[in-house]
PDB file of N, CA and C in Angstrom:
ATOM      1  N   UNK K  17      25.265 -21.185  23.625  1.00  0.00           N
ATOM      2  CA  UNK K  17      24.130 -21.569  24.421  1.00  0.00           C
ATOM      3  C   UNK K  17      22.932 -21.710  23.490  1.00  0.00           C
ATOM      4  N   UNK K  18      22.291 -22.843  23.536  1.00  0.00           N
ATOM      5  CA  UNK K  18      21.187 -23.139  22.638  1.00  0.00           C
ATOM      6  C   UNK K  18      19.857 -22.699  23.245  1.00  0.00           C
ATOM      7  N   UNK K  19      19.041 -21.998  22.453  1.00  0.00           N
ATOM      8  CA  UNK K  19      17.708 -21.601  22.885  1.00  0.00           C
ATOM      9  C   UNK K  19      16.791 -22.812  22.745  1.00  0.00           C
ATOM     10  N   UNK K  20      16.186 -23.222  23.860  1.00  0.00           N
ATOM     11  CA  UNK K  20      15.302 -24.388  23.865  1.00  0.00           C
ATOM     12  C   UNK K  20      13.877 -24.037  23.482  1.00  0.00           C
ATOM     13  N   UNK K  21      13.438 -22.832  23.863  1.00  0.00           N
ATOM     14  CA  UNK K  21      12.091 -22.395  23.502  1.00  0.00           C
ATOM     15  C   UNK K  21      12.037 -20.880  23.434  1.00  0.00           C
ATOM     16  N   UNK K  22      11.057 -20.403  22.683  1.00  0.00           N
ATOM     17  CA  UNK K  22      10.835 -18.969  22.530  1.00  0.00           C
ATOM     18  C   UNK K  22       9.330 -18.764  22.537  1.00  0.00           C
ATOM     19  N   UNK K  23       8.873 -17.741  23.240  1.00  0.00           N
ATOM     20  CA  UNK K  23       7.438 -17.468  23.268  1.00  0.00           C
ATOM     21  C   UNK K  23       7.192 -15.966  23.217  1.00  0.00           C
ATOM     22  N   UNK K  24       6.018 -15.600  22.741  1.00  0.00           N
ATOM     23  CA  UNK K  24       5.599 -14.203  22.702  1.00  0.00           C
ATOM     24  C   UNK K  24       4.909 -13.870  24.009  1.00  0.00           C
ATOM     25  N   UNK K  25       5.127 -12.672  24.493  1.00  0.00           N
ATOM     26  CA  UNK K  25       4.453 -12.217  25.711  1.00  0.00           C
ATOM     27  C   UNK K  25       3.311 -11.294  25.307  1.00  0.00           C
ATOM     28  N   UNK K  26       2.106 -11.664  25.686  1.00  0.00           N
ATOM     29  CA  UNK K  26       0.914 -10.887  25.370  1.00  0.00           C
ATOM     30  C   UNK K  26       0.266 -10.473  26.685  1.00  0.00           C
ATOM     31  N   UNK K  27      -0.013  -9.178  26.812  1.00  0.00           N
ATOM     32  CA  UNK K  27      -0.675  -8.667  28.021  1.00  0.00           C
ATOM     33  C   UNK K  27      -1.889  -7.860  27.586  1.00  0.00           C
ATOM     34  N   UNK K  28      -3.047  -8.225  28.073  1.00  0.00           N
ATOM     35  CA  UNK K  28      -4.307  -7.557  27.718  1.00  0.00           C
ATOM     36  C   UNK K  28      -4.485  -7.476  26.200  1.00  0.00           C
ATOM     37  N   UNK K  29      -4.066  -8.531  25.490  1.00  0.00           N
ATOM     38  CA  UNK K  29      -4.238  -8.595  24.044  1.00  0.00           C
ATOM     39  C   UNK K  29      -3.185  -7.868  23.236  1.00  0.00           C
ATOM     40  N   UNK K  30      -2.175  -7.286  23.881  1.00  0.00           N
ATOM     41  CA  UNK K  30      -1.132  -6.543  23.176  1.00  0.00           C
ATOM     42  C   UNK K  30       0.222  -7.220  23.339  1.00  0.00           C
ATOM     43  N   UNK K  31       0.997  -7.225  22.263  1.00  0.00           N
ATOM     44  CA  UNK K  31       2.352  -7.763  22.295  1.00  0.00           C
ATOM     45  C   UNK K  31       3.209  -6.897  23.200  1.00  0.00           C
ATOM     46  N   UNK K  32       3.895  -7.508  24.178  1.00  0.00           N
ATOM     47  CA  UNK K  32       4.732  -6.710  25.079  1.00  0.00           C
ATOM     48  C   UNK K  32       6.166  -7.217  25.163  1.00  0.00           C
ATOM     49  N   UNK K  33       6.490  -8.344  24.505  1.00  0.00           N
ATOM     50  CA  UNK K  33       7.873  -8.814  24.535  1.00  0.00           C
ATOM     51  C   UNK K  33       8.003 -10.255  24.109  1.00  0.00           C
ATOM     52  N   UNK K  34       9.170 -10.810  24.409  1.00  0.00           N
ATOM     53  CA  UNK K  34       9.474 -12.202  24.075  1.00  0.00           C
ATOM     54  C   UNK K  34      10.217 -12.846  25.230  1.00  0.00           C
ATOM     55  N   UNK K  35      10.072 -14.153  25.337  1.00  0.00           N
ATOM     56  CA  UNK K  35      10.763 -14.920  26.371  1.00  0.00           C
ATOM     57  C   UNK K  35      11.541 -16.037  25.692  1.00  0.00           C
ATOM     58  N   UNK K  36      12.801 -16.207  26.097  1.00  0.00           N
ATOM     59  CA  UNK K  36      13.675 -17.238  25.562  1.00  0.00           C
ATOM     60  C   UNK K  36      14.161 -18.095  26.719  1.00  0.00           C
ATOM     61  N   UNK K  37      14.188 -19.415  26.527  1.00  0.00           N
ATOM     62  CA  UNK K  37      14.662 -20.331  27.571  1.00  0.00           C
ATOM     63  C   UNK K  37      15.848 -21.134  27.069  1.00  0.00           C
ATOM     64  N   UNK K  38      16.833 -21.300  27.953  1.00  0.00           N
ATOM     65  CA  UNK K  38      17.968 -22.183  27.713  1.00  0.00           C
ATOM     66  C   UNK K  38      17.983 -23.187  28.858  1.00  0.00           C
ATOM     67  N   UNK K  39      18.990 -24.043  28.887  1.00  0.00           N
ATOM     68  CA  UNK K  39      19.062 -25.015  29.984  1.00  0.00           C
ATOM     69  C   UNK K  39      19.250 -24.346  31.337  1.00  0.00           C
ATOM     70  N   UNK K  40      19.968 -23.225  31.376  1.00  0.00           N
ATOM     71  CA  UNK K  40      20.301 -22.605  32.658  1.00  0.00           C
ATOM     72  C   UNK K  40      19.620 -21.258  32.909  1.00  0.00           C
ATOM     73  N   UNK K  41      19.095 -20.615  31.850  1.00  0.00           N
ATOM     74  CA  UNK K  41      18.582 -19.256  32.005  1.00  0.00           C
ATOM     75  C   UNK K  41      17.269 -19.051  31.264  1.00  0.00           C
ATOM     76  N   UNK K  42      16.610 -17.946  31.647  1.00  0.00           N
ATOM     77  CA  UNK K  42      15.419 -17.462  30.944  1.00  0.00           C
ATOM     78  C   UNK K  42      15.670 -15.983  30.683  1.00  0.00           C
ATOM     79  N   UNK K  43      15.533 -15.577  29.439  1.00  0.00           N
ATOM     80  CA  UNK K  43      15.721 -14.172  29.066  1.00  0.00           C
ATOM     81  C   UNK K  43      14.377 -13.611  28.645  1.00  0.00           C
ATOM     82  N   UNK K  44      14.043 -12.435  29.167  1.00  0.00           N
ATOM     83  CA  UNK K  44      12.777 -11.800  28.835  1.00  0.00           C
ATOM     84  C   UNK K  44      13.067 -10.410  28.283  1.00  0.00           C
ATOM     85  N   UNK K  45      12.610 -10.169  27.049  1.00  0.00           N
ATOM     86  CA  UNK K  45      12.767  -8.858  26.426  1.00  0.00           C
ATOM     87  C   UNK K  45      11.429  -8.143  26.505  1.00  0.00           C
ATOM     88  N   UNK K  46      11.429  -6.987  27.165  1.00  0.00           N
ATOM     89  CA  UNK K  46      10.229  -6.174  27.309  1.00  0.00           C
ATOM     90  C   UNK K  46      10.323  -5.021  26.314  1.00  0.00           C
ATOM     91  N   UNK K  47       9.422  -5.011  25.327  1.00  0.00           N
ATOM     92  CA  UNK K  47       9.504  -4.043  24.242  1.00  0.00           C
ATOM     93  C   UNK K  47       9.302  -2.608  24.724  1.00  0.00           C
ATOM     94  N   UNK K  48       8.310  -2.368  25.585  1.00  0.00           N
ATOM     95  CA  UNK K  48       8.015  -1.002  26.015  1.00  0.00           C
ATOM     96  C   UNK K  48       9.157  -0.407  26.836  1.00  0.00           C
ATOM     97  N   UNK K  49       9.726  -1.206  27.743  1.00  0.00           N
ATOM     98  CA  UNK K  49      10.835  -0.738  28.573  1.00  0.00           C
ATOM     99  C   UNK K  49      12.154  -0.785  27.821  1.00  0.00           C
ATOM    100  N   UNK K  50      12.202  -1.518  26.700  1.00  0.00           N
ATOM    101  CA  UNK K  50      13.417  -1.727  25.904  1.00  0.00           C
ATOM    102  C   UNK K  50      14.527  -2.287  26.783  1.00  0.00           C
ATOM    103  N   UNK K  51      14.188  -3.358  27.512  1.00  0.00           N
ATOM    104  CA  UNK K  51      15.136  -4.021  28.409  1.00  0.00           C
ATOM    105  C   UNK K  51      15.123  -5.523  28.175  1.00  0.00           C
ATOM    106  N   UNK K  52      16.269  -6.128  28.366  1.00  0.00           N
ATOM    107  CA  UNK K  52      16.409  -7.577  28.350  1.00  0.00           C
ATOM    108  C   UNK K  52      16.821  -7.988  29.752  1.00  0.00           C
ATOM    109  N   UNK K  53      15.991  -8.827  30.387  1.00  0.00           N
ATOM    110  CA  UNK K  53      16.275  -9.274  31.747  1.00  0.00           C
ATOM    111  C   UNK K  53      16.631 -10.756  31.694  1.00  0.00           C
ATOM    112  N   UNK K  54      17.728 -11.115  32.334  1.00  0.00           N
ATOM    113  CA  UNK K  54      18.200 -12.495  32.364  1.00  0.00           C
ATOM    114  C   UNK K  54      17.963 -13.052  33.761  1.00  0.00           C
ATOM    115  N   UNK K  55      17.260 -14.189  33.831  1.00  0.00           N
ATOM    116  CA  UNK K  55      16.953 -14.848  35.091  1.00  0.00           C
ATOM    117  C   UNK K  55      17.588 -16.233  35.094  1.00  0.00           C
ATOM    118  N   UNK K  56      18.044 -16.675  36.265  1.00  0.00           N
ATOM    119  CA  UNK K  56      18.487 -18.064  36.399  1.00  0.00           C
ATOM    120  C   UNK K  56      17.243 -18.935  36.451  1.00  0.00           C
ATOM    121  N   UNK K  57      17.411 -20.235  36.267  1.00  0.00           N
ATOM    122  CA  UNK K  57      16.255 -21.130  36.351  1.00  0.00           C
ATOM    123  C   UNK K  57      15.650 -21.173  37.747  1.00  0.00           C
ATOM    124  N   UNK K  58      16.410 -20.746  38.756  1.00  0.00           N
ATOM    125  CA  UNK K  58      15.858 -20.688  40.108  1.00  0.00           C
ATOM    126  C   UNK K  58      14.971 -19.455  40.297  1.00  0.00           C
ATOM    127  N   UNK K  59      14.971 -18.548  39.291  1.00  0.00           N
ATOM    128  CA  UNK K  59      14.104 -17.377  39.345  1.00  0.00           C
ATOM    129  C   UNK K  59      14.780 -16.084  39.744  1.00  0.00           C
ATOM    130  N   UNK K  60      16.068 -16.139  40.128  1.00  0.00           N
ATOM    131  CA  UNK K  60      16.739 -14.901  40.543  1.00  0.00           C
ATOM    132  C   UNK K  60      17.164 -14.082  39.325  1.00  0.00           C
ATOM    133  N   UNK K  61      16.997 -12.771  39.431  1.00  0.00           N
ATOM    134  CA  UNK K  61      17.394 -11.853  38.374  1.00  0.00           C
ATOM    135  C   UNK K  61      18.911 -11.776  38.345  1.00  0.00           C
ATOM    136  N   UNK K  62      19.518 -12.130  37.209  1.00  0.00           N
ATOM    137  CA  UNK K  62      20.973 -12.145  37.079  1.00  0.00           C
ATOM    138  C   UNK K  62      21.509 -10.824  36.545  1.00  0.00           C
ATOM    139  N   UNK K  63      20.846 -10.256  35.533  1.00  0.00           N
ATOM    140  CA  UNK K  63      21.296  -8.969  34.993  1.00  0.00           C
ATOM    141  C   UNK K  63      20.204  -8.349  34.133  1.00  0.00           C
ATOM    142  N   UNK K  64      20.366  -7.051  33.879  1.00  0.00           N
ATOM    143  CA  UNK K  64      19.434  -6.294  33.054  1.00  0.00           C
ATOM    144  C   UNK K  64      20.259  -5.508  32.042  1.00  0.00           C
ATOM    145  N   UNK K  65      19.879  -5.602  30.772  1.00  0.00           N
ATOM    146  CA  UNK K  65      20.542  -4.832  29.721  1.00  0.00           C
ATOM    147  C   UNK K  65      19.521  -3.894  29.098  1.00  0.00           C
ATOM    148  N   UNK K  66      19.913  -2.644  28.907  1.00  0.00           N
ATOM    149  CA  UNK K  66      19.050  -1.688  28.228  1.00  0.00           C
ATOM    150  C   UNK K  66      19.232  -1.854  26.727  1.00  0.00           C
ATOM    151  N   UNK K  67      18.304  -1.301  25.958  1.00  0.00           N
ATOM    152  CA  UNK K  67      18.415  -1.354  24.513  1.00  0.00           C
ATOM    153  C   UNK K  67      19.706  -0.738  24.017  1.00  0.00           C
ATOM    154  N   UNK K  68      20.131   0.351  24.646  1.00  0.00           N
ATOM    155  CA  UNK K  68      21.385   1.014  24.259  1.00  0.00           C
ATOM    156  C   UNK K  68      22.579   0.088  24.468  1.00  0.00           C
ATOM    157  N   UNK K  69      22.605  -0.620  25.588  1.00  0.00           N
ATOM    158  CA  UNK K  69      23.702  -1.549  25.857  1.00  0.00           C
ATOM    159  C   UNK K  69      23.715  -2.698  24.851  1.00  0.00           C
ATOM    160  N   UNK K  70      22.541  -3.176  24.489  1.00  0.00           N
ATOM    161  CA  UNK K  70      22.453  -4.277  23.527  1.00  0.00           C
ATOM    162  C   UNK K  70      22.928  -3.823  22.157  1.00  0.00           C
ATOM    163  N   UNK K  71      22.629  -2.589  21.791  1.00  0.00           N
ATOM    164  CA  UNK K  71      23.081  -2.054  20.498  1.00  0.00           C
ATOM    165  C   UNK K  71      24.597  -1.998  20.402  1.00  0.00           C
ATOM    166  N   UNK K  72      25.291  -1.947  21.537  1.00  0.00           N
ATOM    167  CA  UNK K  72      26.748  -1.857  21.555  1.00  0.00           C
ATOM    168  C   UNK K  72      27.433  -3.217  21.521  1.00  0.00           C
ATOM    169  N   UNK K  73      26.665  -4.296  21.418  1.00  0.00           N
ATOM    170  CA  UNK K  73      27.225  -5.650  21.424  1.00  0.00           C
ATOM    171  C   UNK K  73      28.062  -5.869  20.172  1.00  0.00           C
ATOM    172  N   UNK K  74      29.210  -6.500  20.360  1.00  0.00           N
ATOM    173  CA  UNK K  74      30.089  -6.879  19.252  1.00  0.00           C
ATOM    174  C   UNK K  74      30.006  -8.370  19.048  1.00  0.00           C
ATOM    175  N   UNK K  75      29.783  -8.799  17.837  1.00  0.00           N
ATOM    176  CA  UNK K  75      29.812 -10.232  17.557  1.00  0.00           C
ATOM    177  C   UNK K  75      31.150 -10.576  16.930  1.00  0.00           C
ATOM    178  N   UNK K  76      31.824 -11.573  17.486  1.00  0.00           N
ATOM    179  CA  UNK K  76      33.107 -12.022  16.987  1.00  0.00           C
ATOM    180  C   UNK K  76      32.951 -13.473  16.560  1.00  0.00           C
ATOM    181  N   UNK K  77      33.037 -13.754  15.259  1.00  0.00           N
ATOM    182  CA  UNK K  77      32.842 -15.142  14.825  1.00  0.00           C
ATOM    183  C   UNK K  77      33.992 -16.038  15.258  1.00  0.00           C
ATOM    184  N   UNK K  78      33.659 -17.269  15.610  1.00  0.00           N
ATOM    185  CA  UNK K  78      34.675 -18.273  15.915  1.00  0.00           C
ATOM    186  C   UNK K  78      34.424 -19.459  14.997  1.00  0.00           C
ATOM    187  N   UNK K  79      35.148 -20.528  15.194  1.00  0.00           N
ATOM    188  CA  UNK K  79      35.033 -21.690  14.320  1.00  0.00           C
ATOM    189  C   UNK K  79      33.632 -22.304  14.377  1.00  0.00           C
ATOM    190  N   UNK K  80      33.027 -22.380  15.560  1.00  0.00           N
ATOM    191  CA  UNK K  80      31.755 -23.081  15.709  1.00  0.00           C
ATOM    192  C   UNK K  80      30.560 -22.188  15.989  1.00  0.00           C
ATOM    193  N   UNK K  81      30.783 -21.011  16.544  1.00  0.00           N
ATOM    194  CA  UNK K  81      29.662 -20.166  16.934  1.00  0.00           C
ATOM    195  C   UNK K  81      30.120 -18.728  17.096  1.00  0.00           C
ATOM    196  N   UNK K  82      29.175 -17.834  17.343  1.00  0.00           N
ATOM    197  CA  UNK K  82      29.500 -16.437  17.602  1.00  0.00           C
ATOM    198  C   UNK K  82      29.724 -16.236  19.086  1.00  0.00           C
ATOM    199  N   UNK K  83      30.716 -15.461  19.418  1.00  0.00           N
ATOM    200  CA  UNK K  83      30.949 -15.060  20.801  1.00  0.00           C
ATOM    201  C   UNK K  83      30.440 -13.642  20.922  1.00  0.00           C
ATOM    202  N   UNK K  84      29.576 -13.422  21.885  1.00  0.00           N
ATOM    203  CA  UNK K  84      29.002 -12.095  22.050  1.00  0.00           C
ATOM    204  C   UNK K  84      29.696 -11.404  23.206  1.00  0.00           C
ATOM    205  N   UNK K  85      30.258 -10.260  22.933  1.00  0.00           N
ATOM    206  CA  UNK K  85      30.912  -9.459  23.977  1.00  0.00           C
ATOM    207  C   UNK K  85      29.979  -8.336  24.364  1.00  0.00           C
ATOM    208  N   UNK K  86      29.538  -8.354  25.604  1.00  0.00           N
ATOM    209  CA  UNK K  86      28.636  -7.325  26.097  1.00  0.00           C
ATOM    210  C   UNK K  86      29.453  -6.138  26.585  1.00  0.00           C
ATOM    211  N   UNK K  87      28.868  -4.943  26.549  1.00  0.00           N
ATOM    212  CA  UNK K  87      29.583  -3.765  27.039  1.00  0.00           C
ATOM    213  C   UNK K  87      29.847  -3.888  28.531  1.00  0.00           C
ATOM    214  N   UNK K  88      30.880  -3.172  28.996  1.00  0.00           N
ATOM    215  CA  UNK K  88      31.180  -3.199  30.424  1.00  0.00           C
ATOM    216  C   UNK K  88      30.039  -2.557  31.186  1.00  0.00           C
ATOM    217  N   UNK K  89      29.748  -3.136  32.338  1.00  0.00           N
ATOM    218  CA  UNK K  89      28.658  -2.625  33.158  1.00  0.00           C
ATOM    219  C   UNK K  89      29.090  -1.356  33.887  1.00  0.00           C
ATOM    220  N   UNK K  90      28.120  -0.535  34.209  1.00  0.00           N
ATOM    221  CA  UNK K  90      28.356   0.685  34.970  1.00  0.00           C
ATOM    222  C   UNK K  90      28.659   0.300  36.413  1.00  0.00           C
ATOM    223  N   UNK K  91      29.657   0.946  36.997  1.00  0.00           N
ATOM    224  CA  UNK K  91      29.998   0.655  38.387  1.00  0.00           C
ATOM    225  C   UNK K  91      29.214   1.574  39.308  1.00  0.00           C
ATOM    226  N   UNK K  92      29.313   1.319  40.605  1.00  0.00           N
ATOM    227  CA  UNK K  92      28.579   2.130  41.592  1.00  0.00           C
ATOM    228  C   UNK K  92      28.995   3.580  41.585  1.00  0.00           C
ATOM    229  N   UNK K  93      30.220   3.878  41.159  1.00  0.00           N
ATOM    230  CA  UNK K  93      30.685   5.261  41.140  1.00  0.00           C
ATOM    231  C   UNK K  93      30.193   6.000  39.910  1.00  0.00           C
ATOM    232  N   UNK K  94      29.746   5.249  38.885  1.00  0.00           N
ATOM    233  CA  UNK K  94      29.195   5.853  37.684  1.00  0.00           C
ATOM    234  C   UNK K  94      27.695   6.041  37.848  1.00  0.00           C
ATOM    235  N   UNK K  95      27.037   6.352  36.749  1.00  0.00           N
ATOM    236  CA  UNK K  95      25.590   6.495  36.748  1.00  0.00           C
ATOM    237  C   UNK K  95      24.943   5.185  37.173  1.00  0.00           C
ATOM    238  N   UNK K  96      23.987   5.214  38.072  1.00  0.00           N
ATOM    239  CA  UNK K  96      23.356   3.969  38.519  1.00  0.00           C
ATOM    240  C   UNK K  96      22.636   3.248  37.380  1.00  0.00           C
ATOM    241  N   UNK K  97      22.666   1.934  37.419  1.00  0.00           N
ATOM    242  CA  UNK K  97      21.996   1.097  36.433  1.00  0.00           C
ATOM    243  C   UNK K  97      20.572   0.862  36.908  1.00  0.00           C
ATOM    244  N   UNK K  98      19.610   0.979  35.988  1.00  0.00           N
ATOM    245  CA  UNK K  98      18.216   0.712  36.352  1.00  0.00           C
ATOM    246  C   UNK K  98      18.057  -0.780  36.556  1.00  0.00           C
ATOM    247  N   UNK K  99      17.405  -1.161  37.612  1.00  0.00           N
ATOM    248  CA  UNK K  99      17.122  -2.569  37.893  1.00  0.00           C
ATOM    249  C   UNK K  99      15.647  -2.702  38.218  1.00  0.00           C
ATOM    250  N   UNK K 100      15.052  -3.731  37.722  1.00  0.00           N
ATOM    251  CA  UNK K 100      13.634  -3.968  37.996  1.00  0.00           C
ATOM    252  C   UNK K 100      13.477  -5.409  38.460  1.00  0.00           C
ATOM    253  N   UNK K 101      12.495  -5.634  39.257  1.00  0.00           N
ATOM    254  CA  UNK K 101      12.244  -6.997  39.756  1.00  0.00           C
ATOM    255  C   UNK K 101      11.295  -7.729  38.866  1.00  0.00           C
TER     256      UNK K 101
END
């Protein structure tokens, strides 16, 4: 998936994260919360990854690009996942 644009998020003059756009999604990384939130272009929140989950990502090289394997998500019977709007 190709990143079409990247921007810095500034709030009250302070750096607070980054925003990345692709054809189908927008990803927002919030530095203070240490979360990456993925939104569809329609604006709905698709998923939230914590910094710890991102640190567990495995990159597997392929012929043309890297395939990123994200850790398995916590189920309802496990510890609840933090979600923010």
